[in-house]
Structure formats: structure tokens, C-alpha cells
Amino acid sequence: MTPARDAIDLDVCGRHVRLSRPGKVLFPAAGFTKRDLVDYYLAAAPLILPHVAGRAVTLARFPDGVGASWWFQTNCPRGQPEWLRVAELRGTRGQRLRYCRIEEPAALAWAANLGAIELHPLLATVERPDAPLSVVFDLDPGPDIGMVACCRVAIAIRLLLARLGLKAVPKTSGSAGLHVLVPLDGSESFHRTHAFARAVAERLEADAPELVTSRLARAGREARVLVDWRQNSAGLSTVAPYSLRGRAWPRVSAPVTWSEIERAAETGSAGHLDVGPADALARAGRQGDLFGEALTCRQRLGARLLACSLVMSAQGGPAGGETSPGASLLSWARKPT
């Protein structure tokens, strides 16, 4: 544990960052301090920064640790260093927002000093805020099931997307579930990605209503996985890969492989998907950035989706069941861009 001191000065790639109360414990169960948080984010900077650069970032701040009050910081706090870039965007109600841009290691250290345990980038870049670069499916298990059920649903999503000719990359949420991301080339609108994500979630619910729900209501979710499609909207964000989460123990939203997800589904054990900060760095040291395809794969939904939806409809849907969800995909694909 870092000894308690009032403040220390860091030189981060030529930038001055003042770290106040470095010995302050942010995760009491693990004795994980603010200095530990800064050290992790600096070590993980080559992994995190490519996934948040060019994006507006919301900070989830836990200044007194994970057991105390916390909030989402959308507007960049006053007093930010002059070198920290700010993105000015319009919010969902037309309000002017000034997001932080986390684009260099010193920015990560500065944010960690504020107790920003979590980093949540928007799904589009600052330059093109209405052009999402991904579709995200957030798999959230009900209280009576866990990660293994999420793995089974993630595999179903992957198979359905493969029928559409689309690739997907998975990561843990860093909490109880999984995120499945479909990389895009920036040619789609949020209207289309939102409708697509909803249609996929409803298709899954129709095929396996005992396991999947697409509805937020808590009632009836005890033994089902929520496929949350609502994050695919302008102005909303998803936790970044390699970001820590503000839970009782320091855990990372960690990229994982499909073989690891299949292993959990087959064995009924998902302990290997519980990734802490040291584990995340070690995994990346062995395997590189497992989420790199999210940056390099460029896909479109449009014409390809229309062609594949015709096949799905003719074959009775992706799982061979009723055709109405396949028809909803088809009707969405026919809408003009």
C-alpha cells in the first residue's frame, strides 16, 4: 500500500500532474489506493488510449472510494490543465456540454487523481458525433443467473451476426455481464444502429424467451439475461475496454476471446473471465490488445443487411423459428439511410 502523503508531483511524458493524497484507499476490500489507480492507468495507457482517443469521455468519479457517493462527470471539471483537450457537443436536450478528451497518458493520470475509476467514451467521434463506430449489446444477467448465461447469449448473438456477415468482439463489463461490440465504418446513423440492435435483441427473445429478455423491467428478469440495446443512441456511452469499474473489488472491463466465452458456456464455470488490473496487463502482455479488431474492422449494416435479411426470412429466421423477427430486420433494412 502506498504510504499516506499529502501530495506528490508526477512527470508524465513531460506533463506535470499533481497527485493529491496518493495513499487514499479507493477499494477498501483490496487496499487499492489512488496511487495504485494512477499506476494501473499509466501502465494500461497504450491499451486504453486508442479506444478513447477522438471521443468525448464521461468520467465516473468515486473521490471517496467505491463505498461512498459517486457520480458521472459529463462536463469537464473546472481547473483542468491547459493542455487537456475539451470537446464541446450538444446534449440530448440541446444543452452545451464540455466533455474531457482523454488522449494521452497524463490525461489518464489527471483523471485518476480526481477519483475517476471508470472511463465511458461515446460511441462516435467528436468530429462526427452522429456517426456511431459500433453497435453495442450489453448483456446483464438477472439476480438468479450469472456470467455463464451471458456467455451462452453472447454466442447466440455471434451466430446471428455471422448469418448477417458481421463480426463481433466481446469484453467483460467488469461487473456481472458481457459487452458484445459490432465494429462499424462510420457510415450508419444512430437511428439505424439503434433499430438494428433492438431487432436483434427481440429476435433473441423470441427464440429463447426463457433465457433472454429485451425489456428493462425488473419483473420477470430473475432467471434471464437482459440484452440491453438502448445504449445505441447519440449522447450515450459505454465503459471503455481496460477501464476499471467502481465495484467492491478492482475489476476491469476486459477484452476476452470467443474461445474463453465458449469454454465458460461448455463447462458452466466463468471464473477465468473475472479479470483484475494485474491480470489485464498480464493478458495484454501475452496476447496483445484482444479488442484491437474494434479499431481495425470496418463494417456496414446497409446493403449487406438487406441481402442477408432476405436469406434469413426465406430460411425462417436465424434460429429456424418464427419469421416475424426476421421480417422486422428486413423491414428495418428497407428504410432509407
mmCIF file of C-alpha atoms in Angstrom:
data_model
loop_
_atom_site.group_PDB
_atom_site.id
_atom_site.type_symbol
_atom_site.label_atom_id
_atom_site.label_comp_id
_atom_site.label_asym_id
_atom_site.label_seq_id
_atom_site.Cartn_x
_atom_site.Cartn_y
_atom_site.Cartn_z
ATOM 1 C CA MET A 1 0.000 0.000 0.000
ATOM 2 C CA THR A 2 1.251 3.473 -0.832
ATOM 3 C CA PRO A 3 2.257 5.469 2.290
ATOM 4 C CA ALA A 4 -0.081 8.350 3.071
ATOM 5 C CA ARG A 5 1.271 11.728 1.940
ATOM 6 C CA ASP A 6 -0.490 14.960 1.128
ATOM 7 C CA ALA A 7 0.599 15.166 -2.496
ATOM 8 C CA ILE A 8 3.291 14.142 -4.959
ATOM 9 C CA ASP A 9 4.259 15.610 -8.312
ATOM 10 C CA LEU A 10 4.435 13.327 -11.335
ATOM 11 C CA ASP A 11 6.180 13.921 -14.635
ATOM 12 C CA VAL A 12 4.094 12.045 -17.201
ATOM 13 C CA CYS A 13 5.634 12.245 -20.663
ATOM 14 C CA GLY A 14 6.688 15.811 -19.979
ATOM 15 C CA ARG A 15 3.380 16.870 -18.415
ATOM 16 C CA HIS A 16 3.099 17.872 -14.775
ATOM 17 C CA VAL A 17 0.377 16.044 -12.857
ATOM 18 C CA ARG A 18 -0.118 16.672 -9.145
ATOM 19 C CA LEU A 19 -1.381 13.625 -7.294
ATOM 20 C CA SER A 20 -3.164 14.525 -4.069
ATOM 21 C CA ARG A 21 -3.459 12.040 -1.215
ATOM 22 C CA PRO A 22 -1.872 9.150 -3.143
ATOM 23 C CA GLY A 23 -2.341 6.750 -0.245
ATOM 24 C CA LYS A 24 -6.098 7.260 -0.086
ATOM 25 C CA VAL A 25 -7.798 3.866 -0.287
ATOM 26 C CA LEU A 26 -10.384 3.689 -3.075
ATOM 27 C CA PHE A 27 -11.156 -0.052 -2.878
ATOM 28 C CA PRO A 28 -11.183 -0.880 0.860
ATOM 29 C CA ALA A 29 -11.665 -4.622 0.374
ATOM 30 C CA ALA A 30 -8.421 -4.799 -1.621
ATOM 31 C CA GLY A 31 -6.474 -1.928 -0.048
ATOM 32 C CA PHE A 32 -6.221 -0.455 -3.554
ATOM 33 C CA THR A 33 -5.164 3.199 -3.371
ATOM 34 C CA LYS A 34 -5.326 6.249 -5.576
ATOM 35 C CA ARG A 35 -1.662 5.767 -6.432
ATOM 36 C CA ASP A 36 -2.458 2.189 -7.457
ATOM 37 C CA LEU A 37 -5.205 3.557 -9.712
ATOM 38 C CA VAL A 38 -2.815 6.018 -11.352
ATOM 39 C CA ASP A 39 -0.140 3.336 -11.762
ATOM 40 C CA TYR A 40 -2.607 0.971 -13.425
ATOM 41 C CA TYR A 41 -3.880 3.571 -15.879
ATOM 42 C CA LEU A 42 -0.371 4.666 -16.809
ATOM 43 C CA ALA A 43 0.669 1.042 -17.401
ATOM 44 C CA ALA A 44 -2.502 0.408 -19.423
ATOM 45 C CA ALA A 45 -2.287 3.679 -21.386
ATOM 46 C CA PRO A 46 -1.091 2.033 -24.659
ATOM 47 C CA LEU A 47 -4.133 -0.254 -24.480
ATOM 48 C CA ILE A 48 -6.802 2.239 -23.391
ATOM 49 C CA LEU A 49 -5.910 5.384 -25.317
ATOM 50 C CA PRO A 50 -6.563 4.054 -28.857
ATOM 51 C CA HIS A 51 -10.124 3.200 -27.755
ATOM 52 C CA VAL A 52 -10.923 6.619 -26.274
ATOM 53 C CA ALA A 53 -8.860 8.974 -28.474
ATOM 54 C CA GLY A 54 -11.039 11.279 -30.542
ATOM 55 C CA ARG A 55 -14.053 10.593 -28.314
ATOM 56 C CA ALA A 56 -15.847 12.636 -25.710
ATOM 57 C CA VAL A 57 -15.454 10.814 -22.389
ATOM 58 C CA THR A 58 -17.730 10.762 -19.353
ATOM 59 C CA LEU A 59 -15.882 10.151 -16.086
ATOM 60 C CA ALA A 60 -17.413 8.022 -13.324
ATOM 61 C CA ARG A 61 -15.931 9.643 -10.220
ATOM 62 C CA PHE A 62 -15.515 7.952 -6.832
ATOM 63 C CA PRO A 63 -13.457 10.562 -4.926
ATOM 64 C CA ASP A 64 -14.022 8.853 -1.564
ATOM 65 C CA GLY A 65 -13.814 5.303 -2.863
ATOM 66 C CA VAL A 66 -16.256 2.687 -4.026
ATOM 67 C CA GLY A 67 -18.234 2.584 -0.784
ATOM 68 C CA ALA A 68 -19.156 6.278 -0.885
ATOM 69 C CA SER A 69 -21.135 8.630 -3.117
ATOM 70 C CA TRP A 70 -20.158 8.795 -6.765
ATOM 71 C CA TRP A 71 -21.411 10.429 -9.960
ATOM 72 C CA PHE A 72 -20.984 10.667 -13.727
ATOM 73 C CA GLN A 73 -18.974 13.765 -14.647
ATOM 74 C CA THR A 74 -20.107 14.812 -18.128
ATOM 75 C CA ASN A 75 -18.783 18.374 -18.171
ATOM 76 C CA CYS A 76 -15.038 18.566 -17.751
ATOM 77 C CA PRO A 77 -14.431 19.886 -14.214
ATOM 78 C CA ARG A 78 -13.171 23.398 -13.707
ATOM 79 C CA GLY A 79 -9.473 23.820 -13.243
ATOM 80 C CA GLN A 80 -8.441 21.194 -15.760
ATOM 81 C CA PRO A 81 -4.864 21.673 -17.008
ATOM 82 C CA GLU A 82 -4.437 23.910 -20.037
ATOM 83 C CA TRP A 83 -3.062 21.030 -22.081
ATOM 84 C CA LEU A 84 -6.168 18.860 -21.581
ATOM 85 C CA ARG A 85 -8.365 18.983 -24.665
ATOM 86 C CA VAL A 86 -12.108 19.560 -24.306
ATOM 87 C CA ALA A 87 -14.904 18.511 -26.688
ATOM 88 C CA GLU A 88 -17.888 20.827 -26.977
ATOM 89 C CA LEU A 89 -21.032 18.937 -28.010
ATOM 90 C CA ARG A 90 -24.799 19.313 -27.746
ATOM 91 C CA GLY A 91 -26.578 17.101 -25.270
ATOM 92 C CA THR A 92 -29.782 15.183 -25.886
ATOM 93 C CA ARG A 93 -31.816 18.206 -24.723
ATOM 94 C CA GLY A 94 -29.798 20.647 -26.813
ATOM 95 C CA GLN A 95 -27.657 21.810 -23.890
ATOM 96 C CA ARG A 96 -24.000 22.704 -24.428
ATOM 97 C CA LEU A 97 -21.636 20.150 -22.886
ATOM 98 C CA ARG A 98 -17.862 20.280 -22.474
ATOM 99 C CA TYR A 99 -16.527 16.733 -22.273
ATOM 100 C CA CYS A 100 -12.982 15.789 -21.352
ATOM 101 C CA ARG A 101 -10.855 14.234 -24.087
ATOM 102 C CA ILE A 102 -8.571 11.574 -22.641
ATOM 103 C CA GLU A 103 -5.902 11.274 -25.313
ATOM 104 C CA GLU A 104 -2.517 10.985 -23.593
ATOM 105 C CA PRO A 105 -1.088 9.243 -20.521
ATOM 106 C CA ALA A 106 -1.033 12.457 -18.484
ATOM 107 C CA ALA A 107 -4.788 12.835 -19.046
ATOM 108 C CA LEU A 108 -5.325 9.355 -17.621
ATOM 109 C CA ALA A 109 -3.251 10.229 -14.550
ATOM 110 C CA TRP A 110 -5.089 13.540 -14.125
ATOM 111 C CA ALA A 111 -8.493 11.822 -14.319
ATOM 112 C CA ALA A 112 -7.408 9.112 -11.869
ATOM 113 C CA ASN A 113 -6.352 11.810 -9.406
ATOM 114 C CA LEU A 114 -9.981 13.016 -9.463
ATOM 115 C CA GLY A 115 -11.093 9.532 -8.417
ATOM 116 C CA ALA A 116 -12.320 8.766 -11.961
ATOM 117 C CA ILE A 117 -12.271 4.997 -11.663
ATOM 118 C CA GLU A 118 -14.343 4.450 -14.819
ATOM 119 C CA LEU A 119 -13.947 5.902 -18.328
ATOM 120 C CA HIS A 120 -17.026 5.962 -20.577
ATOM 121 C CA PRO A 121 -16.398 7.138 -24.166
ATOM 122 C CA LEU A 122 -19.253 7.989 -26.521
ATOM 123 C CA LEU A 123 -19.880 5.638 -29.442
ATOM 124 C CA ALA A 124 -18.965 8.278 -32.060
ATOM 125 C CA THR A 125 -16.030 10.630 -32.521
ATOM 126 C CA VAL A 126 -16.051 14.310 -31.626
ATOM 127 C CA GLU A 127 -15.694 15.234 -35.295
ATOM 128 C CA ARG A 128 -18.662 13.059 -36.374
ATOM 129 C CA PRO A 129 -20.926 12.818 -33.315
ATOM 130 C CA ASP A 130 -23.885 11.437 -35.291
ATOM 131 C CA ALA A 131 -21.948 8.547 -36.888
ATOM 132 C CA PRO A 132 -21.553 5.620 -34.446
ATOM 133 C CA LEU A 133 -18.489 3.433 -34.857
ATOM 134 C CA SER A 134 -20.115 0.405 -33.273
ATOM 135 C CA VAL A 135 -23.280 -1.356 -32.221
ATOM 136 C CA VAL A 136 -23.121 -2.455 -28.577
ATOM 137 C CA PHE A 137 -25.083 -5.224 -26.884
ATOM 138 C CA ASP A 138 -24.903 -5.031 -23.086
ATOM 139 C CA LEU A 139 -25.680 -8.434 -21.549
ATOM 140 C CA ASP A 140 -26.859 -8.056 -17.966
ATOM 141 C CA PRO A 141 -27.787 -11.200 -16.017
ATOM 142 C CA GLY A 142 -30.745 -11.304 -13.677
ATOM 143 C CA PRO A 143 -30.131 -11.914 -9.956
ATOM 144 C CA ASP A 144 -30.706 -15.678 -10.181
ATOM 145 C CA ILE A 145 -28.214 -16.363 -13.000
ATOM 146 C CA GLY A 146 -24.717 -15.199 -13.801
ATOM 147 C CA MET A 147 -21.909 -14.887 -16.287
ATOM 148 C CA VAL A 148 -22.306 -18.370 -17.783
ATOM 149 C CA ALA A 149 -25.803 -17.477 -19.023
ATOM 150 C CA CYS A 150 -24.385 -14.260 -20.513
ATOM 151 C CA CYS A 151 -21.786 -16.337 -22.350
ATOM 152 C CA ARG A 152 -24.496 -18.513 -23.887
ATOM 153 C CA VAL A 153 -26.426 -15.451 -25.038
ATOM 154 C CA ALA A 154 -23.238 -13.869 -26.399
ATOM 155 C CA ILE A 155 -22.607 -16.966 -28.504
ATOM 156 C CA ALA A 156 -26.165 -16.749 -29.867
ATOM 157 C CA ILE A 157 -25.555 -13.095 -30.796
ATOM 158 C CA ARG A 158 -22.312 -14.032 -32.523
ATOM 159 C CA LEU A 159 -24.021 -16.753 -34.540
ATOM 160 C CA LEU A 160 -26.886 -14.459 -35.530
ATOM 161 C CA LEU A 161 -24.456 -11.737 -36.587
ATOM 162 C CA ALA A 162 -22.400 -14.255 -38.543
ATOM 163 C CA ARG A 163 -25.528 -15.131 -40.501
ATOM 164 C CA LEU A 164 -25.643 -11.441 -41.374
ATOM 165 C CA GLY A 165 -21.993 -11.445 -42.394
ATOM 166 C CA LEU A 166 -20.913 -9.347 -39.402
ATOM 167 C CA LYS A 167 -18.055 -9.834 -36.950
ATOM 168 C CA ALA A 168 -18.259 -9.026 -33.262
ATOM 169 C CA VAL A 169 -15.731 -8.628 -30.445
ATOM 170 C CA PRO A 170 -16.501 -9.379 -26.770
ATOM 171 C CA LYS A 171 -15.351 -7.990 -23.444
ATOM 172 C CA THR A 172 -16.490 -8.357 -19.884
ATOM 173 C CA SER A 173 -18.427 -5.489 -18.393
ATOM 174 C CA GLY A 174 -16.123 -5.590 -15.379
ATOM 175 C CA SER A 175 -19.210 -6.271 -13.287
ATOM 176 C CA ALA A 176 -21.597 -9.179 -13.798
ATOM 177 C CA GLY A 177 -22.054 -9.349 -17.559
ATOM 178 C CA LEU A 178 -20.604 -9.041 -21.044
ATOM 179 C CA HIS A 179 -20.473 -6.489 -23.843
ATOM 180 C CA VAL A 180 -20.602 -7.617 -27.476
ATOM 181 C CA LEU A 181 -19.498 -4.921 -29.894
ATOM 182 C CA VAL A 182 -20.010 -4.836 -33.666
ATOM 183 C CA PRO A 183 -17.407 -2.506 -35.242
ATOM 184 C CA LEU A 184 -18.702 -0.164 -37.949
ATOM 185 C CA ASP A 185 -17.146 2.100 -40.573
ATOM 186 C CA GLY A 186 -18.986 5.268 -39.528
ATOM 187 C CA SER A 187 -21.420 5.282 -42.444
ATOM 188 C CA GLU A 188 -24.518 4.477 -40.362
ATOM 189 C CA SER A 189 -26.748 6.739 -38.266
ATOM 190 C CA PHE A 190 -27.788 6.188 -34.661
ATOM 191 C CA HIS A 191 -31.349 5.736 -35.891
ATOM 192 C CA ARG A 192 -30.275 2.682 -37.858
ATOM 193 C CA THR A 193 -27.906 1.181 -35.281
ATOM 194 C CA HIS A 194 -30.497 1.651 -32.536
ATOM 195 C CA ALA A 195 -33.189 -0.064 -34.617
ATOM 196 C CA PHE A 196 -30.811 -2.855 -35.595
ATOM 197 C CA ALA A 197 -29.753 -3.551 -32.003
ATOM 198 C CA ARG A 198 -33.376 -3.641 -30.899
ATOM 199 C CA ALA A 199 -34.348 -6.032 -33.686
ATOM 200 C CA VAL A 200 -31.506 -8.405 -32.790
ATOM 201 C CA ALA A 201 -32.451 -8.333 -29.092
ATOM 202 C CA GLU A 202 -36.106 -9.038 -29.918
ATOM 203 C CA ARG A 203 -35.072 -11.853 -32.265
ATOM 204 C CA LEU A 204 -33.146 -13.487 -29.442
ATOM 205 C CA GLU A 205 -36.013 -13.013 -27.007
ATOM 206 C CA ALA A 206 -38.439 -14.609 -29.464
ATOM 207 C CA ASP A 207 -36.137 -17.610 -29.930
ATOM 208 C CA ALA A 208 -35.334 -18.143 -26.236
ATOM 209 C CA PRO A 209 -37.863 -16.307 -24.007
ATOM 210 C CA GLU A 210 -36.893 -18.484 -21.045
ATOM 211 C CA LEU A 211 -33.299 -17.136 -21.192
ATOM 212 C CA VAL A 212 -33.418 -13.716 -22.895
ATOM 213 C CA THR A 213 -35.340 -10.501 -22.393
ATOM 214 C CA SER A 214 -35.070 -7.247 -24.311
ATOM 215 C CA ARG A 215 -37.091 -5.282 -21.722
ATOM 216 C CA LEU A 216 -35.699 -3.244 -18.857
ATOM 217 C CA ALA A 217 -38.474 -4.028 -16.374
ATOM 218 C CA ARG A 218 -37.106 -5.893 -13.339
ATOM 219 C CA ALA A 219 -40.191 -8.061 -13.006
ATOM 220 C CA GLY A 220 -39.611 -11.439 -14.641
ATOM 221 C CA ARG A 221 -35.856 -10.942 -15.116
ATOM 222 C CA GLU A 222 -34.755 -13.188 -12.256
ATOM 223 C CA ALA A 223 -33.526 -16.049 -14.447
ATOM 224 C CA ARG A 224 -32.989 -14.228 -17.737
ATOM 225 C CA VAL A 225 -30.311 -12.150 -19.411
ATOM 226 C CA LEU A 226 -31.235 -8.639 -20.465
ATOM 227 C CA VAL A 227 -29.901 -7.846 -23.945
ATOM 228 C CA ASP A 228 -29.792 -4.081 -23.493
ATOM 229 C CA TRP A 229 -29.914 -2.347 -26.873
ATOM 230 C CA ARG A 230 -30.761 1.133 -25.590
ATOM 231 C CA GLN A 231 -27.163 2.327 -25.312
ATOM 232 C CA ASN A 232 -27.066 2.686 -29.089
ATOM 233 C CA SER A 233 -28.208 6.299 -29.013
ATOM 234 C CA ALA A 234 -26.453 9.605 -29.626
ATOM 235 C CA GLY A 235 -25.005 11.048 -26.435
ATOM 236 C CA LEU A 236 -24.832 7.732 -24.576
ATOM 237 C CA SER A 237 -21.612 5.986 -23.667
ATOM 238 C CA THR A 238 -20.218 2.550 -22.817
ATOM 239 C CA VAL A 239 -17.381 1.774 -20.446
ATOM 240 C CA ALA A 240 -14.055 1.581 -22.269
ATOM 241 C CA PRO A 241 -12.086 -1.629 -22.669
ATOM 242 C CA TYR A 242 -9.442 -1.877 -19.925
ATOM 243 C CA SER A 243 -11.334 0.599 -17.726
ATOM 244 C CA LEU A 244 -11.596 -0.298 -14.067
ATOM 245 C CA ARG A 245 -15.078 -0.499 -12.556
ATOM 246 C CA GLY A 246 -16.308 1.005 -9.310
ATOM 247 C CA ARG A 247 -17.275 -2.257 -7.613
ATOM 248 C CA ALA A 248 -16.227 -3.736 -4.269
ATOM 249 C CA TRP A 249 -13.071 -5.245 -5.780
ATOM 250 C CA PRO A 250 -10.963 -3.671 -8.547
ATOM 251 C CA ARG A 251 -12.074 -5.400 -11.726
ATOM 252 C CA VAL A 252 -11.503 -4.479 -15.365
ATOM 253 C CA SER A 253 -13.819 -4.357 -18.370
ATOM 254 C CA ALA A 254 -11.523 -6.839 -20.058
ATOM 255 C CA PRO A 255 -11.413 -7.975 -23.690
ATOM 256 C CA VAL A 256 -11.811 -11.746 -23.899
ATOM 257 C CA THR A 257 -11.702 -14.297 -26.686
ATOM 258 C CA TRP A 258 -14.634 -16.195 -28.106
ATOM 259 C CA SER A 259 -12.891 -19.436 -27.120
ATOM 260 C CA GLU A 260 -12.881 -18.250 -23.488
ATOM 261 C CA ILE A 261 -16.601 -17.495 -23.728
ATOM 262 C CA GLU A 262 -17.281 -20.899 -25.307
ATOM 263 C CA ARG A 263 -15.273 -22.574 -22.542
ATOM 264 C CA ALA A 264 -17.448 -20.911 -19.896
ATOM 265 C CA ALA A 265 -20.645 -21.919 -21.700
ATOM 266 C CA GLU A 266 -19.480 -25.515 -22.068
ATOM 267 C CA THR A 267 -18.073 -26.033 -18.558
ATOM 268 C CA GLY A 268 -20.544 -23.908 -16.614
ATOM 269 C CA SER A 269 -17.656 -22.050 -14.976
ATOM 270 C CA ALA A 270 -16.699 -18.449 -15.753
ATOM 271 C CA GLY A 271 -14.048 -17.703 -13.137
ATOM 272 C CA HIS A 272 -11.438 -17.145 -15.860
ATOM 273 C CA LEU A 273 -13.483 -14.157 -17.072
ATOM 274 C CA ASP A 274 -13.065 -12.311 -13.752
ATOM 275 C CA VAL A 275 -10.125 -10.043 -14.602
ATOM 276 C CA GLY A 276 -8.343 -7.691 -12.211
ATOM 277 C CA PRO A 277 -5.911 -4.907 -13.171
ATOM 278 C CA ALA A 278 -2.736 -7.014 -12.860
ATOM 279 C CA ASP A 279 -4.389 -9.825 -14.817
ATOM 280 C CA ALA A 280 -5.484 -7.421 -17.559
ATOM 281 C CA LEU A 281 -1.929 -6.162 -18.032
ATOM 282 C CA ALA A 282 -0.511 -9.688 -17.986
ATOM 283 C CA ARG A 283 -3.043 -10.892 -20.546
ATOM 284 C CA ALA A 284 -2.224 -7.994 -22.850
ATOM 285 C CA GLY A 285 1.482 -8.707 -22.435
ATOM 286 C CA ARG A 286 0.913 -12.271 -23.649
ATOM 287 C CA GLN A 287 -1.788 -11.715 -26.266
ATOM 288 C CA GLY A 288 -1.746 -8.035 -27.202
ATOM 289 C CA ASP A 289 -4.921 -5.995 -27.411
ATOM 290 C CA LEU A 290 -7.695 -8.559 -27.816
ATOM 291 C CA PHE A 291 -10.057 -5.682 -28.592
ATOM 292 C CA GLY A 292 -7.910 -4.351 -31.423
ATOM 293 C CA GLU A 293 -10.372 -5.567 -34.051
ATOM 294 C CA ALA A 294 -12.826 -2.968 -32.759
ATOM 295 C CA LEU A 295 -10.448 -0.337 -34.189
ATOM 296 C CA THR A 296 -9.467 -2.043 -37.453
ATOM 297 C CA CYS A 297 -12.618 -3.853 -38.609
ATOM 298 C CA ARG A 298 -14.852 -1.587 -40.710
ATOM 299 C CA GLN A 299 -18.340 -2.946 -41.440
ATOM 300 C CA ARG A 300 -21.606 -1.610 -42.836
ATOM 301 C CA LEU A 301 -25.117 -2.672 -41.969
ATOM 302 C CA GLY A 302 -26.918 -1.352 -45.072
ATOM 303 C CA ALA A 303 -26.945 -3.315 -48.325
ATOM 304 C CA ARG A 304 -25.353 -6.392 -46.786
ATOM 305 C CA LEU A 305 -28.008 -6.474 -44.075
ATOM 306 C CA LEU A 306 -30.778 -6.252 -46.658
ATOM 307 C CA ALA A 307 -29.353 -9.176 -48.641
ATOM 308 C CA CYS A 308 -28.783 -11.306 -45.560
ATOM 309 C CA SER A 309 -32.207 -10.480 -44.128
ATOM 310 C CA LEU A 310 -33.827 -11.795 -47.294
ATOM 311 C CA VAL A 311 -31.995 -15.080 -46.730
ATOM 312 C CA MET A 312 -32.949 -15.123 -43.045
ATOM 313 C CA SER A 313 -36.589 -14.529 -43.862
ATOM 314 C CA ALA A 314 -36.602 -17.254 -46.500
ATOM 315 C CA GLN A 315 -34.975 -19.723 -44.096
ATOM 316 C CA GLY A 316 -37.367 -18.974 -41.274
ATOM 317 C CA GLY A 317 -35.140 -16.674 -39.210
ATOM 318 C CA PRO A 318 -31.656 -17.156 -37.834
ATOM 319 C CA ALA A 319 -32.660 -19.892 -35.420
ATOM 320 C CA GLY A 320 -35.208 -21.618 -37.631
ATOM 321 C CA GLY A 321 -38.172 -20.409 -35.609
ATOM 322 C CA GLU A 322 -40.995 -17.994 -36.347
ATOM 323 C CA THR A 323 -40.297 -15.499 -39.127
ATOM 324 C CA SER A 324 -41.676 -12.284 -37.637
ATOM 325 C CA PRO A 325 -38.405 -11.097 -36.019
ATOM 326 C CA GLY A 326 -36.615 -11.848 -39.312
ATOM 327 C CA ALA A 327 -39.270 -9.800 -41.062
ATOM 328 C CA SER A 328 -38.681 -6.907 -38.659
ATOM 329 C CA LEU A 329 -34.996 -6.932 -39.596
ATOM 330 C CA LEU A 330 -35.980 -6.951 -43.236
ATOM 331 C CA SER A 331 -38.392 -4.025 -42.856
ATOM 332 C CA TRP A 332 -35.747 -2.038 -40.976
ATOM 333 C CA ALA A 333 -33.163 -2.699 -43.682
ATOM 334 C CA ARG A 334 -35.514 -1.318 -46.327
ATOM 335 C CA LYS A 335 -35.716 2.056 -44.598
ATOM 336 C CA PRO A 336 -33.785 4.822 -46.317
ATOM 337 C CA THR A 337 -30.494 5.891 -44.766
#
